[in-house]
């Protein structure tokens, strides 16, 4: 990186503490690259971390495959990952430390700035109040001076007014000078902060460049170590494979020889066994031939007997065939007779069905005529009932009329009879007469009900 930084100016600004009005004595970066000149604790710690990481990068790889059960490539990859992660964390720490210190410096400056502004504002307010009081006093004295008529007194009062006005101007000038001084301090501080910021940027760029170079170197070394590990693993694997193939070839050769010996022994064994089997088979063949010849003679005898039986059975079959043929002819005649009977029966059934249909028709006609006659008779019966009911009602009406006419006479006769009976009891028999419990109205009602 072709970045220039006014290092001498930064060193002078760091030594001249009076430039920064905060008096924080906070200088996180050392320009010198000599480790002995690292006055700040952070620079010493960063240097120690860098030396430790460089030492880790320069450590030789140790084979731990037998202990951990992993291959050398896996161990080398893990170690490389660990180293690179440490380097990345270290680089991030270097970059982030600048940011942290700058933020801390900014917080401190903001706090100091707020305090100074508060003090300055309080001083301005106090001075304004005092100036206002003095101005009011001066204004009040002008009226008193105007009231005096002696020139000496007026001159004396004017001198006092001049002194008060000069004091007021002096206080204002002092406050203006203080503000100008504070403004000058702020400007100088701004220039110092700009210089420090440029130095911070320079150191940040330098650290980033160093970190990039360190990471490049670390990646190259890790790649080189990984390549060496891969070569070693490949050589070991090749040696193991060659040894394995040589052992396998030797084992195959031994097995092939053993197999040939075994095949020879089996061939001899099977040859002997085959001779024994051939001898046994010849003996079995002779015995089988004799047995088959005897069986053939027996079979010829059985064939002759079978032929005789076949001739006898053929004659029996011919006789049975003739008998069955005659029976078949008889069955044909019987079947024809049965067919004729069935035809006659079918004709009779058809005739009976026709007669049955005719009878059903006649019965339907008769039933229709009879039903019509029944309906007519029912109508006549209903007419007779209605006429009988009319006659009954007319007779009842006539009866009631006659009954009413005669019942009045009966009542009169009954009343006269009762009177005669009473007279006979009382006059002739001299007894107390009791009227009999006879009610002609009830008798009339009972008769009417019975008639109805």
Coordinates of C-alpha atoms in Angstrom, one line a residue:
X1 CA 0.0 0.0 0.0
X2 CA 1.4 3.4 -1.0
X3 CA -0.2 5.2 1.9
X4 CA 1.8 8.1 3.4
X5 CA 1.3 9.3 6.9
X6 CA 2.9 12.2 8.7
X7 CA 4.5 10.1 11.3
X8 CA 6.8 12.8 12.7
X9 CA 3.8 15.1 13.2
X10 CA 1.8 12.4 14.9
X11 CA 4.7 11.7 17.3
X12 CA 5.0 15.4 18.1
X13 CA 1.3 15.6 18.6
X14 CA 1.4 12.6 21.0
X15 CA 4.3 14.1 23.0
X16 CA 2.6 17.6 23.1
X17 CA -0.2 16.8 25.5
X18 CA -1.2 20.4 25.7
X19 CA -2.7 20.3 22.2
X20 CA -5.5 18.0 23.5
X21 CA -7.5 19.9 26.1
X22 CA -9.0 16.7 27.4
X23 CA -5.7 15.6 29.0
X24 CA -6.7 11.9 28.6
X25 CA -3.1 10.7 27.8
X26 CA -4.7 8.1 25.4
X27 CA -2.4 7.1 22.6
X28 CA -3.3 3.5 21.5
X29 CA -0.9 3.2 18.6
X30 CA 2.9 3.3 18.6
X31 CA 4.5 4.3 15.3
X32 CA 7.8 2.6 16.0
X33 CA 8.2 -1.1 14.9
X34 CA 10.8 -1.8 17.5
X35 CA 9.4 -4.2 20.1
X36 CA 11.4 -2.4 22.8
X37 CA 9.6 0.8 22.1
X38 CA 6.1 -0.6 22.8
X39 CA 5.1 1.6 25.7
X40 CA 1.4 0.7 25.5
X41 CA 0.1 -2.6 26.9
X42 CA -2.1 -3.2 23.9
X43 CA 1.0 -3.0 21.5
X44 CA 2.9 -5.5 23.7
X45 CA 0.0 -7.9 23.8
X46 CA -0.5 -7.7 20.0
X47 CA 3.2 -8.3 19.5
X48 CA 3.1 -11.4 21.8
X49 CA 0.1 -12.8 20.1
X50 CA 1.7 -12.3 16.7
X51 CA 4.9 -14.0 17.9
X52 CA 2.8 -16.9 19.3
X53 CA 0.9 -17.3 16.0
X54 CA 4.2 -17.2 14.0
X55 CA 5.5 -19.9 16.3
X56 CA 2.4 -22.0 15.7
X57 CA 2.8 -21.7 12.0
X58 CA 6.4 -22.8 12.1
X59 CA 5.7 -25.9 14.3
X60 CA 6.2 -29.1 12.4
X61 CA 3.2 -31.4 11.9
X62 CA 3.0 -34.4 14.3
X63 CA 1.4 -37.6 13.2
X64 CA -1.3 -38.5 15.7
X65 CA -3.3 -41.0 13.6
X66 CA -2.5 -43.9 15.9
X67 CA -3.8 -42.0 18.9
X68 CA -6.9 -40.3 17.6
X69 CA -7.9 -42.9 15.0
X70 CA -7.9 -40.3 12.2
X71 CA -5.8 -40.1 9.1
X72 CA -2.9 -37.7 8.7
X73 CA -4.8 -35.6 6.1
X74 CA -7.7 -35.1 8.6
X75 CA -5.4 -34.1 11.4
X76 CA -3.6 -31.7 9.1
X77 CA -6.9 -30.2 7.9
X78 CA -8.0 -29.8 11.5
X79 CA -4.7 -28.2 12.5
X80 CA -4.8 -25.9 9.4
X81 CA -8.4 -24.9 10.3
X82 CA -7.3 -24.1 13.9
X83 CA -4.4 -22.0 12.7
X84 CA -6.3 -20.1 10.2
X85 CA -9.1 -19.4 12.7
X86 CA -6.6 -18.1 15.2
X87 CA -5.1 -15.9 12.5
X88 CA -8.5 -14.6 11.5
X89 CA -9.5 -13.9 15.1
X90 CA -6.1 -12.2 15.7
X91 CA -6.6 -10.0 12.5
X92 CA -10.2 -9.2 13.5
X93 CA -9.0 -8.2 17.0
X94 CA -6.3 -5.9 15.5
X95 CA -8.8 -4.2 13.3
X96 CA -11.6 -4.1 16.0
X97 CA -9.2 -2.7 18.6
X98 CA -8.7 0.5 16.6
X99 CA -12.5 0.9 16.3
X100 CA -12.9 0.3 20.0
X101 CA -10.2 2.8 21.0
X102 CA -11.6 5.4 18.6
X103 CA -15.1 4.9 20.0
X104 CA -13.7 5.2 23.6
X105 CA -11.8 8.3 22.6
X106 CA -14.9 9.8 21.0
X107 CA -17.0 9.1 24.1
X108 CA -14.4 10.7 26.4
X109 CA -14.2 13.7 24.1
X110 CA -18.0 14.1 23.9
X111 CA -18.1 14.0 27.7
X112 CA -15.4 16.6 28.1
X113 CA -17.0 18.7 25.3
X114 CA -20.4 18.6 27.1
X115 CA -18.8 19.5 30.4
X116 CA -16.8 22.4 28.9
X117 CA -19.8 23.7 27.0
X118 CA -21.8 23.6 30.2
X119 CA -19.2 25.5 32.1
X120 CA -18.9 28.1 29.3
X121 CA -22.7 28.5 29.1
X122 CA -22.9 28.9 32.9
X123 CA -20.1 31.5 32.8
X124 CA -21.9 33.4 29.9
X125 CA -25.2 33.4 31.8
X126 CA -23.5 34.6 35.0
X127 CA -21.6 37.3 33.2
X128 CA -24.8 38.4 31.4
X129 CA -26.7 38.7 34.7
X130 CA -23.9 40.7 36.3
X131 CA -23.6 42.9 33.2
X132 CA -27.3 43.5 33.2
X133 CA -27.3 44.4 36.9
X134 CA -24.3 46.8 36.3
X135 CA -26.1 48.3 33.3
X136 CA -29.2 48.9 35.3
X137 CA -27.2 50.6 38.0
X138 CA -25.5 52.8 35.5
X139 CA -28.9 53.7 33.9
X140 CA -30.4 54.5 37.3
X141 CA -27.4 56.8 38.2
X142 CA -28.0 58.9 35.0
X143 CA -31.2 60.2 36.5
X144 CA -29.5 61.1 39.8
X145 CA -26.7 62.9 37.9
X146 CA -29.2 64.9 36.0
X147 CA -30.7 66.1 39.3
X148 CA -27.4 67.5 40.5
X149 CA -26.6 71.1 39.6
X150 CA -23.1 71.5 40.9
X151 CA -20.5 70.9 38.2
X152 CA -18.0 69.3 40.6
X153 CA -20.5 66.7 41.8
X154 CA -21.6 66.1 38.2
X155 CA -18.0 65.6 37.1
X156 CA -17.3 63.2 39.9
X157 CA -20.4 61.2 39.1
X158 CA -19.5 61.1 35.4
X159 CA -16.1 59.8 36.3
X160 CA -17.6 57.1 38.3
X161 CA -20.0 56.2 35.5
X162 CA -17.0 56.0 33.1
X163 CA -15.3 53.6 35.5
X164 CA -18.4 51.5 35.7
X165 CA -18.8 51.5 31.9
X166 CA -15.1 50.5 31.5
X167 CA -15.5 47.7 34.0
X168 CA -18.6 46.5 32.0
X169 CA -16.6 46.6 28.8
X170 CA -13.6 44.8 30.4
X171 CA -15.9 42.0 31.6
X172 CA -17.3 41.6 28.1
X173 CA -13.8 41.7 26.7
X174 CA -12.7 39.0 29.1
X175 CA -15.6 36.8 28.2
X176 CA -14.9 37.4 24.5
X177 CA -11.2 36.5 25.0
X178 CA -12.2 33.4 26.9
X179 CA -14.6 32.4 24.0
X180 CA -11.9 33.1 21.5
X181 CA -9.4 31.0 23.5
X182 CA -11.9 28.1 23.7
X183 CA -12.5 28.4 19.9
X184 CA -8.8 28.4 19.3
X185 CA -8.5 25.3 21.5
X186 CA -11.3 23.6 19.6
X187 CA -9.7 24.3 16.3
X188 CA -6.3 23.0 17.5
X189 CA -8.1 19.9 18.9
X190 CA -9.9 19.4 15.6
X191 CA -6.5 19.6 13.7
X192 CA -5.0 17.1 16.2
X193 CA -8.0 14.8 15.8
X194 CA -7.7 14.9 12.1
X195 CA -4.0 14.1 12.3
X196 CA -4.7 11.3 14.8
X197 CA -7.5 10.0 12.5
X198 CA -5.1 9.9 9.5
X199 CA -2.6 8.1 11.7
X200 CA -5.4 5.6 12.7
X201 CA -6.2 5.1 9.1
X202 CA -2.6 4.6 8.3
X203 CA -2.2 2.0 11.1
X204 CA -5.4 0.3 10.1
X205 CA -4.2 0.0 6.5
X206 CA -0.8 -1.2 7.7
X207 CA -2.4 -3.8 10.0
X208 CA -4.7 -5.0 7.3
X209 CA -1.8 -5.3 4.9
X210 CA 0.3 -7.2 7.5
X211 CA -2.7 -9.4 8.2
X212 CA -3.2 -10.1 4.5
X213 CA 0.5 -11.0 4.1
X214 CA 0.3 -13.1 7.2
X215 CA -2.8 -14.9 5.9
X216 CA -1.1 -15.5 2.5
X217 CA 1.9 -16.9 4.2
X218 CA -0.3 -19.1 6.5
X219 CA -2.3 -20.4 3.5
X220 CA 0.8 -21.2 1.6
X221 CA 2.4 -23.0 4.5
X222 CA -0.8 -24.9 5.2
X223 CA -1.1 -25.8 1.6
X224 CA 2.5 -26.9 1.5
X225 CA 2.1 -29.0 4.7
X226 CA -1.2 -30.4 3.4
X227 CA 0.5 -31.4 0.2
X228 CA 3.4 -33.0 2.1
X229 CA 0.8 -34.9 4.2
X230 CA -1.1 -36.0 1.2
X231 CA 2.2 -37.2 -0.4
X232 CA 3.1 -39.1 2.7
X233 CA -0.3 -40.6 3.0
X234 CA -0.2 -41.6 -0.7
X235 CA 3.2 -43.2 -0.3
X236 CA 2.0 -45.1 2.8
X237 CA -1.1 -46.2 1.0
X238 CA 0.9 -47.3 -2.0
X239 CA 3.3 -49.3 0.1
X240 CA 0.4 -50.9 1.9
X241 CA -1.3 -51.7 -1.3
X242 CA 1.9 -53.2 -2.8
X243 CA 2.4 -55.3 0.3
X244 CA -1.2 -56.3 0.2
X245 CA -1.0 -57.3 -3.5
X246 CA 2.2 -59.3 -3.0
X247 CA 0.7 -61.1 0.0
X248 CA -2.4 -61.8 -2.0
X249 CA -0.4 -63.1 -5.0
X250 CA 1.7 -65.4 -2.8
X251 CA -1.5 -66.7 -1.1
X252 CA -3.1 -67.3 -4.5
X253 CA 0.0 -69.2 -5.7
X254 CA 0.0 -71.4 -2.6
X255 CA -3.7 -72.0 -3.0
X256 CA -3.3 -72.9 -6.7
X257 CA -0.6 -75.5 -5.9
X258 CA -2.8 -76.9 -3.1
X259 CA -5.7 -77.0 -5.5
X260 CA -3.8 -78.9 -8.1
X261 CA -2.7 -81.5 -5.6
X262 CA -6.2 -81.8 -4.4
X263 CA -7.5 -82.2 -8.0
X264 CA -5.0 -85.0 -8.6
X265 CA -6.0 -86.9 -5.5
X266 CA -9.7 -86.5 -6.4
X267 CA -9.1 -87.8 -9.9
X268 CA -7.3 -90.9 -8.6
X269 CA -10.0 -91.5 -6.0
X270 CA -12.8 -91.1 -8.6
X271 CA -11.0 -93.4 -11.1
X272 CA -10.8 -96.2 -8.5
X273 CA -14.4 -95.6 -7.5
X274 CA -15.5 -95.7 -11.2
X275 CA -13.8 -99.1 -11.7
X276 CA -15.6 -100.5 -8.7
X277 CA -18.9 -99.1 -10.0
X278 CA -18.3 -100.6 -13.5
X279 CA -17.7 -104.1 -12.0
X280 CA -20.8 -103.9 -9.8
X281 CA -22.8 -102.6 -12.8
X282 CA -21.7 -105.6 -15.0
X283 CA -22.8 -108.1 -12.3
X284 CA -26.1 -106.3 -11.9
X285 CA -26.6 -106.3 -15.7
X286 CA -26.2 -110.1 -15.9
X287 CA -28.6 -110.8 -13.1
X288 CA -31.1 -108.3 -14.5
X289 CA -30.9 -110.0 -18.0
X290 CA -31.7 -113.4 -16.5
X291 CA -34.6 -111.9 -14.5
X292 CA -36.0 -110.1 -17.6
X293 CA -35.9 -113.3 -19.7
X294 CA -37.9 -115.2 -17.1
X295 CA -40.3 -112.2 -16.9
X296 CA -40.7 -112.3 -20.7
X297 CA -41.7 -116.0 -20.7
X298 CA -44.3 -115.3 -18.0
X299 CA -45.6 -112.4 -20.0
X300 CA -46.1 -114.6 -23.0
X301 CA -48.1 -117.0 -21.0
X302 CA -50.2 -114.2 -19.7
X303 CA -50.7 -112.8 -23.2
X304 CA -52.1 -116.2 -24.4
X305 CA -54.5 -116.3 -21.5
X306 CA -55.5 -112.8 -22.2
X307 CA -56.2 -113.6 -25.9
X308 CA -58.5 -116.5 -24.8
X309 CA -60.3 -114.2 -22.4
X310 CA -60.7 -111.6 -25.1
X311 CA -62.3 -114.1 -27.5
X312 CA -64.7 -115.2 -24.9
X313 CA -65.6 -111.6 -23.9
X314 CA -66.1 -110.6 -27.5
X315 CA -68.7 -113.4 -28.0
X316 CA -70.4 -112.3 -24.8
X317 CA -70.4 -108.7 -26.0
X318 CA -71.9 -109.7 -29.3
X319 CA -74.7 -111.5 -27.6
X320 CA -75.3 -108.6 -25.2
X321 CA -75.3 -106.2 -28.1
X322 CA -78.0 -108.2 -29.9
X323 CA -80.1 -108.3 -26.7
X324 CA -79.7 -104.6 -26.2
X325 CA -80.6 -103.8 -29.8
X326 CA -83.9 -105.7 -29.4
X327 CA -84.6 -103.9 -26.2
X328 CA -83.9 -100.7 -28.0
X329 CA -86.4 -101.5 -30.7
X330 CA -89.0 -102.3 -28.1
X331 CA -88.2 -99.0 -26.3
X332 CA -88.6 -97.1 -29.5
X333 CA -92.1 -98.7 -30.0
X334 CA -93.0 -97.9 -26.4
X335 CA -91.7 -94.3 -26.8
X336 CA -93.9 -93.8 -29.9
X337 CA -96.9 -95.1 -28.0
X338 CA -96.2 -92.8 -25.1
X339 CA -95.8 -89.9 -27.5
X340 CA -99.2 -90.6 -29.1
X341 CA -100.7 -90.7 -25.6
X342 CA -99.0 -87.5 -24.7
X343 CA -100.3 -85.9 -27.9
X344 CA -103.9 -87.0 -27.1
X345 CA -103.5 -85.8 -23.5
X346 CA -102.3 -82.4 -24.8
X347 CA -105.3 -82.2 -27.1
X348 CA -107.6 -83.0 -24.2
X349 CA -105.8 -80.4 -22.1
X350 CA -106.3 -77.8 -24.8
X351 CA -110.0 -78.7 -25.1
X352 CA -110.3 -78.5 -21.3
X353 CA -108.6 -75.1 -21.3
X354 CA -111.0 -73.9 -23.9
X355 CA -114.0 -75.2 -22.0
X356 CA -112.6 -73.6 -18.8
X357 CA -112.2 -70.3 -20.6
X358 CA -115.7 -70.6 -21.9
X359 CA -117.0 -71.4 -18.4
X360 CA -115.2 -68.5 -17.0
X361 CA -116.7 -66.2 -19.5
X362 CA -120.2 -67.6 -18.8
X363 CA -119.7 -67.4 -15.1
X364 CA -118.6 -63.7 -15.5
X365 CA -121.7 -63.0 -17.4
X366 CA -123.9 -64.8 -14.9
X367 CA -122.2 -63.0 -12.1
X368 CA -122.7 -59.7 -13.7
X369 CA -126.4 -60.5 -14.2
X370 CA -126.7 -61.7 -10.6
X371 CA -124.9 -58.7 -9.3
X372 CA -127.2 -56.4 -11.2
X373 CA -130.2 -58.3 -9.8
X374 CA -128.8 -58.0 -6.3
X375 CA -128.3 -54.3 -6.7
X376 CA -131.9 -54.0 -7.9
X377 CA -133.1 -56.1 -5.0
X378 CA -131.1 -54.0 -2.6
X379 CA -132.7 -50.9 -4.1
X380 CA -136.2 -52.5 -3.7
X381 CA -135.4 -53.5 -0.2
X382 CA -134.3 -49.9 0.6
X383 CA -137.5 -48.6 -1.0
X384 CA -139.5 -51.1 1.1
X385 CA -137.7 -50.0 4.3
X386 CA -138.3 -46.4 3.5
X387 CA -142.0 -47.1 2.8
X388 CA -142.4 -49.2 5.9
X389 CA -140.8 -46.4 8.0
X390 CA -143.2 -43.9 6.4
X391 CA -146.1 -46.2 7.2
X392 CA -144.9 -46.7 10.7
X393 CA -144.6 -43.0 11.3
X394 CA -148.0 -42.4 9.9
X395 CA -149.5 -45.2 12.0
X396 CA -147.8 -43.8 15.1
X397 CA -149.1 -40.3 14.3
X398 CA -152.6 -41.6 13.9
X399 CA -152.3 -43.7 17.1
X400 CA -151.1 -40.6 19.1
X401 CA -154.0 -38.6 17.8
X402 CA -156.5 -41.3 18.7
X403 CA -154.7 -41.8 22.0
X404 CA -154.9 -38.2 22.9
X405 CA -158.6 -38.1 22.1
X406 CA -159.4 -41.2 24.2
X407 CA -157.0 -40.4 27.0
X408 CA -158.9 -37.3 27.9
X409 CA -162.0 -39.3 28.3
X410 CA -160.1 -41.9 30.3
X411 CA -158.9 -39.2 32.6
X412 CA -162.4 -37.9 33.1
X413 CA -163.7 -41.5 33.8
X414 CA -160.8 -42.2 36.1
X415 CA -161.4 -39.0 38.0
X416 CA -165.1 -39.8 38.4
X417 CA -164.3 -43.4 39.5
X418 CA -161.9 -42.0 42.1
X419 CA -164.5 -39.6 43.4
X420 CA -167.1 -42.4 43.6
X421 CA -164.6 -44.6 45.4
X422 CA -163.8 -41.8 47.9
X423 CA -167.5 -41.2 48.6
X424 CA -168.1 -44.9 49.1
X425 CA -165.2 -45.2 51.5
X426 CA -166.0 -42.1 53.5
X427 CA -169.8 -42.3 53.5
X428 CA -170.7 -46.0 53.3
X429 CA -167.6 -47.6 54.8
X430 CA -166.7 -44.8 57.0
X431 CA -163.1 -45.2 56.4
X432 CA -160.4 -42.9 55.4
X433 CA -159.8 -43.0 51.7
X434 CA -156.3 -43.1 50.3
X435 CA -155.8 -42.2 46.7
X436 CA -154.1 -45.0 44.8
X437 CA -150.6 -44.3 43.5
X438 CA -151.6 -44.2 39.8
X439 CA -150.2 -41.6 37.5
X440 CA -152.0 -41.5 34.1
X441 CA -149.3 -39.2 32.7
X442 CA -146.6 -41.7 33.4
X443 CA -148.8 -44.4 31.9
X444 CA -149.2 -42.4 28.9
X445 CA -145.4 -41.8 28.6
X446 CA -144.7 -45.5 29.1
X447 CA -147.1 -46.5 26.4
X448 CA -145.8 -44.0 24.0
X449 CA -142.3 -45.2 24.6
X450 CA -143.3 -48.8 24.1
X451 CA -145.1 -48.0 20.9
X452 CA -142.2 -46.1 19.5

